[in-house]
Short mmCIF file of C-alpha atoms in Angstrom, two decimals:
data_model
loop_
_atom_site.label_atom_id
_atom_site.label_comp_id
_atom_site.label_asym_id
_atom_site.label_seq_id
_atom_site.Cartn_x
_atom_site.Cartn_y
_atom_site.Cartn_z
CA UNK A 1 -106.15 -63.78 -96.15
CA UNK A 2 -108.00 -62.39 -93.01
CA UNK A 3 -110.61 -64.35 -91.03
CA UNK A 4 -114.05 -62.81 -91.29
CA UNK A 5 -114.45 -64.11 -87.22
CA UNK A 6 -111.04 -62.28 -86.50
CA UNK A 7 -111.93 -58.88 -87.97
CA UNK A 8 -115.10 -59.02 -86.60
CA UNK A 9 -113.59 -60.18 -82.99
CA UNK A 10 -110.83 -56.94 -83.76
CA UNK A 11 -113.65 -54.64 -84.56
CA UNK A 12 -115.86 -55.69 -81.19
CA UNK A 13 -112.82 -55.18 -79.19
CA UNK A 14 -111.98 -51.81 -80.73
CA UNK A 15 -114.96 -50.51 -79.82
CA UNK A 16 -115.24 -51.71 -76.39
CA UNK A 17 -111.86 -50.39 -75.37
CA UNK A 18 -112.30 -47.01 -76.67
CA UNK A 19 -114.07 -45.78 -74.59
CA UNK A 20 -112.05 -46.45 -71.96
CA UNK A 21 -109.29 -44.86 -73.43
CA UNK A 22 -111.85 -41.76 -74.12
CA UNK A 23 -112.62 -41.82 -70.49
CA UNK A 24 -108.77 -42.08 -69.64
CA UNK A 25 -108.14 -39.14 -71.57
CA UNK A 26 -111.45 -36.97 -69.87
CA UNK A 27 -109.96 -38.33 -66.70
CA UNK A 28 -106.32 -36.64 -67.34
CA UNK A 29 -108.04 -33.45 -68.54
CA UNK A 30 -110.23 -33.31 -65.92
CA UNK A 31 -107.35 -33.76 -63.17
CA UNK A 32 -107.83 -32.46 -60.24
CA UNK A 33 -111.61 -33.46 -59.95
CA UNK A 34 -111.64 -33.38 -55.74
CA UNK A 35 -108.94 -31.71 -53.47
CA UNK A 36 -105.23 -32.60 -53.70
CA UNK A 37 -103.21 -33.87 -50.47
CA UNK A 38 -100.26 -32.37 -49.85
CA UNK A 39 -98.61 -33.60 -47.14
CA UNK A 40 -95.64 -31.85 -44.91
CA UNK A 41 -93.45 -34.66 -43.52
CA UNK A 42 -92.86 -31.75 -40.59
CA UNK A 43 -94.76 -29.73 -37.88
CA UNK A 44 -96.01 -26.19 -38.99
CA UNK A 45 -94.33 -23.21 -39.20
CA UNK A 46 -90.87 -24.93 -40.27
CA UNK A 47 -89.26 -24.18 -43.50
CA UNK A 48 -90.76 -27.17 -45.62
CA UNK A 49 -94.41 -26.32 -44.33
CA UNK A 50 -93.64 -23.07 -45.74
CA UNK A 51 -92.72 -23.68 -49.00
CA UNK A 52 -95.44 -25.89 -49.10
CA UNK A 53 -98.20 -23.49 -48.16
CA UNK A 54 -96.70 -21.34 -50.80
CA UNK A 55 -97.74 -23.73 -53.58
CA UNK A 56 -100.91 -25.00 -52.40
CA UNK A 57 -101.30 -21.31 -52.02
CA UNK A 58 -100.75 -20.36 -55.73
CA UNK A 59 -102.41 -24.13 -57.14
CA UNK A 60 -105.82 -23.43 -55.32
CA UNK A 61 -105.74 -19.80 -57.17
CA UNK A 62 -106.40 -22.37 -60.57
CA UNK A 63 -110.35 -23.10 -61.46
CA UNK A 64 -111.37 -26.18 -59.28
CA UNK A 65 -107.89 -27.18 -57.63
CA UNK A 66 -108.15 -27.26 -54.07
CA UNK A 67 -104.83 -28.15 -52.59
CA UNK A 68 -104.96 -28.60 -48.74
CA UNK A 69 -101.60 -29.35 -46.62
CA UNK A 70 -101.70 -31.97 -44.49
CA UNK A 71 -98.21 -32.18 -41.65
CA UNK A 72 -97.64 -35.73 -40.59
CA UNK A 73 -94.14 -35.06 -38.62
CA UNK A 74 -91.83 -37.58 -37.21
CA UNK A 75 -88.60 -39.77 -37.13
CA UNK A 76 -86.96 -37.19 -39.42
CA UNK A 77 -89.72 -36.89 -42.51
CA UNK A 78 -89.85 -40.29 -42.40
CA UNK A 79 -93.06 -41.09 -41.30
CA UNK A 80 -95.03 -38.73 -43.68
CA UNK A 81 -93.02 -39.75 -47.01
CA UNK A 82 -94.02 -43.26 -45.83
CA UNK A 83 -97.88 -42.17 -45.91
CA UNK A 84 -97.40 -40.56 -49.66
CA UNK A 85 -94.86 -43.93 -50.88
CA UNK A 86 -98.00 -45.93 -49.96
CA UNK A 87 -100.72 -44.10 -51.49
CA UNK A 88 -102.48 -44.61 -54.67
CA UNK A 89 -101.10 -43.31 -57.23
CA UNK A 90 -103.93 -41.07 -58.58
CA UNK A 91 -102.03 -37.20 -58.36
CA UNK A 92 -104.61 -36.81 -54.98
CA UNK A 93 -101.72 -37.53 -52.39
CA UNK A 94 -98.29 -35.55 -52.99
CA UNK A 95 -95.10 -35.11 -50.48
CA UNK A 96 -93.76 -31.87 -50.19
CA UNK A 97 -90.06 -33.96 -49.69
CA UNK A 98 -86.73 -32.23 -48.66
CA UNK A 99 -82.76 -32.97 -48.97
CA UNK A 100 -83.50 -34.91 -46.01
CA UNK A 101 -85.77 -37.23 -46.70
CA UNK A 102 -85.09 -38.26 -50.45
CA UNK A 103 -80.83 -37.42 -50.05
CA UNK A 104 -79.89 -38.12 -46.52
CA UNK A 105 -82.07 -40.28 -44.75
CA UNK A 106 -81.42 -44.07 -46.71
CA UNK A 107 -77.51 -43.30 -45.26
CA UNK A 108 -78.45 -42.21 -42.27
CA UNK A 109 -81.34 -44.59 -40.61
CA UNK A 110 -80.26 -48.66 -40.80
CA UNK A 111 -83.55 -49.45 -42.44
CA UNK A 112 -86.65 -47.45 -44.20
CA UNK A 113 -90.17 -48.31 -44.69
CA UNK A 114 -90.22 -47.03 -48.30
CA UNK A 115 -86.62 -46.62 -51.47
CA UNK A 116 -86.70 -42.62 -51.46
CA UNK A 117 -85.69 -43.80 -55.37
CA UNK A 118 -87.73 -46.18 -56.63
CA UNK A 119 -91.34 -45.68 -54.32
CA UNK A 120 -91.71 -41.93 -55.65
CA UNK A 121 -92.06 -39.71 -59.01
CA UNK A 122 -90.44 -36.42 -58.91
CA UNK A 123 -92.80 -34.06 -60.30
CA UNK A 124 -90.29 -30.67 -59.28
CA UNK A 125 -87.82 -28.83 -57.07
CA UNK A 126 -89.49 -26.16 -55.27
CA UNK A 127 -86.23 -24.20 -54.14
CA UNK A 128 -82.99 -24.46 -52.30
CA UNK A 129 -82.23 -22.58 -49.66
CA UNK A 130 -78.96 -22.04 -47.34
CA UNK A 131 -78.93 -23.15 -43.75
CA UNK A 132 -77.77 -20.68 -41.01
CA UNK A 133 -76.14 -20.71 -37.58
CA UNK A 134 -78.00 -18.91 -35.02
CA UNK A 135 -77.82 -19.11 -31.40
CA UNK A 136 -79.25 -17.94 -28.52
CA UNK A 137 -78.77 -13.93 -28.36
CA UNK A 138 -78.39 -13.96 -24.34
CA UNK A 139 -76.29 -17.03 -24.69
CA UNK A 140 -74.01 -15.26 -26.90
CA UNK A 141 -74.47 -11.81 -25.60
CA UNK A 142 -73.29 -13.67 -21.93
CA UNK A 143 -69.99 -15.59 -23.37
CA UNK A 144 -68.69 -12.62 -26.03
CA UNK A 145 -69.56 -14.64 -29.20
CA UNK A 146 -69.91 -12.98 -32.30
CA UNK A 147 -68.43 -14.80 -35.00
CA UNK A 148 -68.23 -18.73 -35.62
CA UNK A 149 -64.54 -19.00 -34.34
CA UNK A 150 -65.57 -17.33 -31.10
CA UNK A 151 -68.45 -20.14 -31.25
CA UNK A 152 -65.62 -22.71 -31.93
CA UNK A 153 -63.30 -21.39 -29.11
CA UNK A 154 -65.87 -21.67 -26.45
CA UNK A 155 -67.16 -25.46 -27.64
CA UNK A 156 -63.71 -26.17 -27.55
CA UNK A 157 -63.33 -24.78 -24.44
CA UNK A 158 -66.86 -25.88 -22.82
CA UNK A 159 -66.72 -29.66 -24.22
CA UNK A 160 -70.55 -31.01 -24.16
CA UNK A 161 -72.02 -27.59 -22.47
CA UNK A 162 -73.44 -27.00 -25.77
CA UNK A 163 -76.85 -27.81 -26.69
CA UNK A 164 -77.49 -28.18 -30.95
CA UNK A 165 -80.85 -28.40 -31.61
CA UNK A 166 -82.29 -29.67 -35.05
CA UNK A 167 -85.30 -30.54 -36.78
CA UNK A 168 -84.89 -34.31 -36.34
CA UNK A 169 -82.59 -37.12 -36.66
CA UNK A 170 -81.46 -37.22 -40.22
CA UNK A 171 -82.79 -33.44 -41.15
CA UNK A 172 -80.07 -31.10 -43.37
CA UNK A 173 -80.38 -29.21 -39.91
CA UNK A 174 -79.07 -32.15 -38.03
CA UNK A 175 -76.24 -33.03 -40.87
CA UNK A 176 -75.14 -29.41 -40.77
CA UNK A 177 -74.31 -29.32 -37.08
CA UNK A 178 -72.73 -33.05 -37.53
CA UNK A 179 -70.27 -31.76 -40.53
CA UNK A 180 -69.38 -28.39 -38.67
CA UNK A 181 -68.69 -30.87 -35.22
CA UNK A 182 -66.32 -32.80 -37.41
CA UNK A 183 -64.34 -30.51 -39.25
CA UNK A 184 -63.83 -27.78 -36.04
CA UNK A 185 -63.22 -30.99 -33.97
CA UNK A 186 -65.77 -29.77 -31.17
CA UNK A 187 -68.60 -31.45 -28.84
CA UNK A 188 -72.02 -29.98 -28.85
CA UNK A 189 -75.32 -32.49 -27.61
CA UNK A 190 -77.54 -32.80 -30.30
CA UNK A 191 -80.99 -32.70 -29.52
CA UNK A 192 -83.98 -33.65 -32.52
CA UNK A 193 -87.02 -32.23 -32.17
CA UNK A 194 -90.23 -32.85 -34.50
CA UNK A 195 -89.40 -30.44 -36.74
CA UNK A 196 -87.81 -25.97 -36.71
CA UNK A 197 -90.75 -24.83 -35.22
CA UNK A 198 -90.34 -26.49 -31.77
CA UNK A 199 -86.58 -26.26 -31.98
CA UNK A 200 -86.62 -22.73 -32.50
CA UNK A 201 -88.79 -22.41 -29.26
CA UNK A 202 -86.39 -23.48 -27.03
CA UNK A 203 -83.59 -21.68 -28.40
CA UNK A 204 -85.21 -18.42 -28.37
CA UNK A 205 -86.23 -19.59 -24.66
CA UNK A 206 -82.55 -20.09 -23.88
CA UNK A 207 -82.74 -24.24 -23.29
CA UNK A 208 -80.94 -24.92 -26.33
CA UNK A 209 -77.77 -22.57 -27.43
CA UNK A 210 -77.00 -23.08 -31.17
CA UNK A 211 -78.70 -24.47 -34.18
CA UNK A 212 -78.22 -25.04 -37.89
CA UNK A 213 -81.56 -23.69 -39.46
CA UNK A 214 -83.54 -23.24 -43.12
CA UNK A 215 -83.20 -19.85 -43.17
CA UNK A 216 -86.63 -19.19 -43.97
CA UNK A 217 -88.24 -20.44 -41.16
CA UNK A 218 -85.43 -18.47 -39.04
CA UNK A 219 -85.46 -15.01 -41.43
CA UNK A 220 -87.85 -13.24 -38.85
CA UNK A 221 -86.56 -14.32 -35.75
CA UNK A 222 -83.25 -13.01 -37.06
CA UNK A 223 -84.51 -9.79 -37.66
CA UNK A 224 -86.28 -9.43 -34.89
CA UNK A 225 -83.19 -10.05 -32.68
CA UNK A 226 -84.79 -13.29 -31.36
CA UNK A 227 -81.97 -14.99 -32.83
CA UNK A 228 -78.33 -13.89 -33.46
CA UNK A 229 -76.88 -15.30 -37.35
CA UNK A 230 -73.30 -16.21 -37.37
CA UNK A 231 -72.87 -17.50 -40.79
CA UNK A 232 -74.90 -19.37 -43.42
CA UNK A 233 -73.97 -22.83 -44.51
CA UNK A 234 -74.27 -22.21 -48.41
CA UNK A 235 -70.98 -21.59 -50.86
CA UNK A 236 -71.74 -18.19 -51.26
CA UNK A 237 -73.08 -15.79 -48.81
CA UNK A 238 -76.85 -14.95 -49.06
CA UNK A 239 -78.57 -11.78 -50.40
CA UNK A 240 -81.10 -12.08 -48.20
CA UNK A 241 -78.57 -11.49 -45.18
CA UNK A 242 -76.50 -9.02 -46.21
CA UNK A 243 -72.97 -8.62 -43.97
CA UNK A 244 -73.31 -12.59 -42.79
CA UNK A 245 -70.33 -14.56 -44.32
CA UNK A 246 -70.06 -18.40 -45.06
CA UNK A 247 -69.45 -20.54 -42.71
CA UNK A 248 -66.49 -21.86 -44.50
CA UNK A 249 -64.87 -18.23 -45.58
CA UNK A 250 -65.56 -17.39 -41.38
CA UNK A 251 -63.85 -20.51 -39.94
CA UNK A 252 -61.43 -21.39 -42.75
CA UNK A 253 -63.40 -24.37 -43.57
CA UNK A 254 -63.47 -24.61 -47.54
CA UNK A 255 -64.88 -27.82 -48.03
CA UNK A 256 -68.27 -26.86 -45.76
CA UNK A 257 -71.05 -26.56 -47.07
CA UNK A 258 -74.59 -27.97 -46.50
CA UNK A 259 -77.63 -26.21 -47.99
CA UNK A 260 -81.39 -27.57 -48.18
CA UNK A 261 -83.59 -28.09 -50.79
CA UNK A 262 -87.30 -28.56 -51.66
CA UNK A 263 -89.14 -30.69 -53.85
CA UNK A 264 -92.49 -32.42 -54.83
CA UNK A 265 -93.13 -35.90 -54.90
CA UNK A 266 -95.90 -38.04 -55.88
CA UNK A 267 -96.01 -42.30 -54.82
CA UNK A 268 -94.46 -44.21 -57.96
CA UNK A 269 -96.53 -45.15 -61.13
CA UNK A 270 -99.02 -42.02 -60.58
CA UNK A 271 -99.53 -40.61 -64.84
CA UNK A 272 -97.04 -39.07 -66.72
CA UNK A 273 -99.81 -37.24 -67.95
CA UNK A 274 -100.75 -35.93 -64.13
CA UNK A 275 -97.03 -35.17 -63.22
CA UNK A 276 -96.72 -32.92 -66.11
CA UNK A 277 -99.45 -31.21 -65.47
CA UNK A 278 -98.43 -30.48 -61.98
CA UNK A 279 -95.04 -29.80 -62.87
CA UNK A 280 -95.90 -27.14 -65.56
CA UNK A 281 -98.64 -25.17 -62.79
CA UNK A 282 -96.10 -24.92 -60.02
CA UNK A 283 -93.60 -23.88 -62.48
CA UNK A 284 -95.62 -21.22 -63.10
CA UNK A 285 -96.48 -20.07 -59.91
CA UNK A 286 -92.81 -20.36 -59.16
CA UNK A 287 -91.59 -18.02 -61.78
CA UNK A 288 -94.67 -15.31 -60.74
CA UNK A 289 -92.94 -12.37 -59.68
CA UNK A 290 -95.33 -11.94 -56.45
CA UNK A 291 -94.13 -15.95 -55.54
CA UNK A 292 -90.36 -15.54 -56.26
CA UNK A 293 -90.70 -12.10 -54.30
CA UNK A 294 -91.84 -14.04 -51.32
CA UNK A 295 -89.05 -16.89 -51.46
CA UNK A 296 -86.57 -15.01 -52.38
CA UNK A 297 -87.23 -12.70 -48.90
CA UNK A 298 -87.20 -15.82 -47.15
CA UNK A 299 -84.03 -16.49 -48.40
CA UNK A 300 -84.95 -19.28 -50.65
CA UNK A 301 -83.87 -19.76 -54.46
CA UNK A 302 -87.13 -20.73 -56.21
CA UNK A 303 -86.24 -23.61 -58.75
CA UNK A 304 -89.19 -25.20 -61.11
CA UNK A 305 -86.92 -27.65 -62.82
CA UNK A 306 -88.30 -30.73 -65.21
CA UNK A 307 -89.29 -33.95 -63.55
CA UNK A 308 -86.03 -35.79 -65.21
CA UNK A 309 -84.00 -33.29 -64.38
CA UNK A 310 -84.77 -33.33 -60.57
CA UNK A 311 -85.12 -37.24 -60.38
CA UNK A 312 -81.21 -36.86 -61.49
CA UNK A 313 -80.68 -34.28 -59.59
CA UNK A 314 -81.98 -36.43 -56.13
CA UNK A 315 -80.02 -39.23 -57.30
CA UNK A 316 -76.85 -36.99 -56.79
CA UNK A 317 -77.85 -35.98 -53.82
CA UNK A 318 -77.69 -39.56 -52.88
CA UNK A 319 -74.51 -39.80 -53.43
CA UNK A 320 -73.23 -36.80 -51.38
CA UNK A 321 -74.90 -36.66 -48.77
CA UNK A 322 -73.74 -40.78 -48.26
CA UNK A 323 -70.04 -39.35 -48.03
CA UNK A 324 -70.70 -36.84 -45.64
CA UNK A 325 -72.91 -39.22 -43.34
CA UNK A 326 -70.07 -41.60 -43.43
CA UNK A 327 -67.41 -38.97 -42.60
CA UNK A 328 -69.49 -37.53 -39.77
CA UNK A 329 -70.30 -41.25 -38.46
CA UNK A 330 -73.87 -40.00 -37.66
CA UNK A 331 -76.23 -42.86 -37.35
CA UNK A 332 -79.90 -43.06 -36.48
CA UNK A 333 -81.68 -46.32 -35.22
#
């Protein structure tokens, strides 16, 4: 037998909570209701700003989104994830995060202020794109080198007259140049800068000689003979530049490869309800022919995958990209 005081307790309660759950629900439909926060863990103009300004590009098309990019560079993506692990999660502050910071970067640095793993919710991949080694067309133009083993010949020959420059410490950029160091046996000084765009300044400028870059931030350089392409870091060669091999079919090194990738990120316990939603629009935008036009000439594969799918995906990118920090012995205080 039910208490009359019970039901009565039951039925007050019932009716004080739903509205909250009514106002939950208007809250989730209403999402966005003031602009998003993306933010770029790197300076402008390098290859995760771009693919970044691509989306916000194609979410601020939708009614009443509003999705500005914010670039908070430094120690190697580290210090913008940080700012997005520690936000509330609300779907206003997202990280446009890379191979580096959420599959290289817990091996790499001793300690991090935030577990790529557990502080974040993958919402998508953006797109994976090849690295490629360029270096300085005077440089080469100078010394006769036009393919990677002519690269390898003269570091072998020039021990530590070589300057690599990268992205950062702990950037696919700076892993790329670390692999290809160990497995041709060569010297080059590494030098991190805060982020491709400033990298790619001083090798066009002729300070630095040779650099592992996203392609996409180093497509039009390339063309524009800026740069010179030897190879591209990827398993198979790249459409978008036609006549460059692999770095691995060039040097006879067919265990080498070490492409980027692209993702969003929002902090840890934002709404399943909010990460769908996000995940289906830039989806969408992704598979819009104008969108996968414009990556795809940049040289990047546009992706769009499930949240599960790339939270699995990241946590196997854990696990490689551990091995090859360990074989290279790079290390980042």
């Amino acid at each position: 037998m039910h208490h009359p005081r019970r039901r009565t307790v039951a039925l007050l309660l019932s009716l004080a909570l739903s509205p909250l759950a009514i106002q939950a629900a208007h809250a989730s439909d209403a999402y966005p209701a003031r602009p998003i926060r993306l933010v770029v863990p790197f300076p402008a103009g390098g290859t995760t700003d771009i693919m970044a300004r691509a989306v916000s590009a194609e979410l601020s098309k939708l009614p009443g989104w509003n999705v500005v990019v914010d670039n908070k560079p430094g120690a190697g993506g580290n210090i913008g994830s940080d700012i997005v692990a520690k936000a509330a999660p609300d779907g206003y502050t997202l990280l446009m995060g890379t191979v580096g910071t959420h599959g290289i970067n817990q091996s790499l640095y001793g300690k991090l202020p935030f577990d790529p793993i557990k502080d974040f919710a993958p919402i998508t991949a953006v797109a994976s794109v090849p690295n490629v080694l360029v270096v300085n067309p005077a440089f080469a133009a100078q010394n006769k080198i036009n393919s990677v083993n002519d690269l390898i010949a003269y570091a072998r020959a020039n021990p530590g007259k070589l300057n690599m420059a990268s992205s950062g410490n702990g950037t696919s950029i700076h892993l790329a140049g670390e692999l290809f160091k160990t497995q041709t046996k060569t010297f080059m000084v590494h030098f991190p800068y805060r982020g491709s765009g400033p990298a790619l300044t001083d090798l066009t400028g002729g300070t630095m000689q040779v650099m592992f870059d996203n392609l996409p931030s180093s497509m039009q350089l390339i063309k524009s003979g800026k740069l010179k392409a030897l190879a591209v870091t990827s398993a198979k060669p790249s459409p978008a530049l036609p006549g460059i091999p692999t770095v691995a079919a060039a040097a006879n090194l067919p265990t080498f490869e070490a492409s980027s990738w692209f993702g969003l990120l929002a902090p840890a316990g934002t709404p399943p309800e909010i990460i769908n939603r996000l995940q289906q629009e830039v989806s969408k935008s992704l598979n819009s022919p104008a969108v996968r036009e414009r990556l795809m000439a940049q040289g990047a594969d546009p992706v769009g995958n499930t949240p599960e799918q790339f939270a699995a995906f990241i946590r196997a990118e854990h696990i490689k990209w551990a091995k090859v920090v360990k074989d290279s012995g790079a290390k980042v205080d």
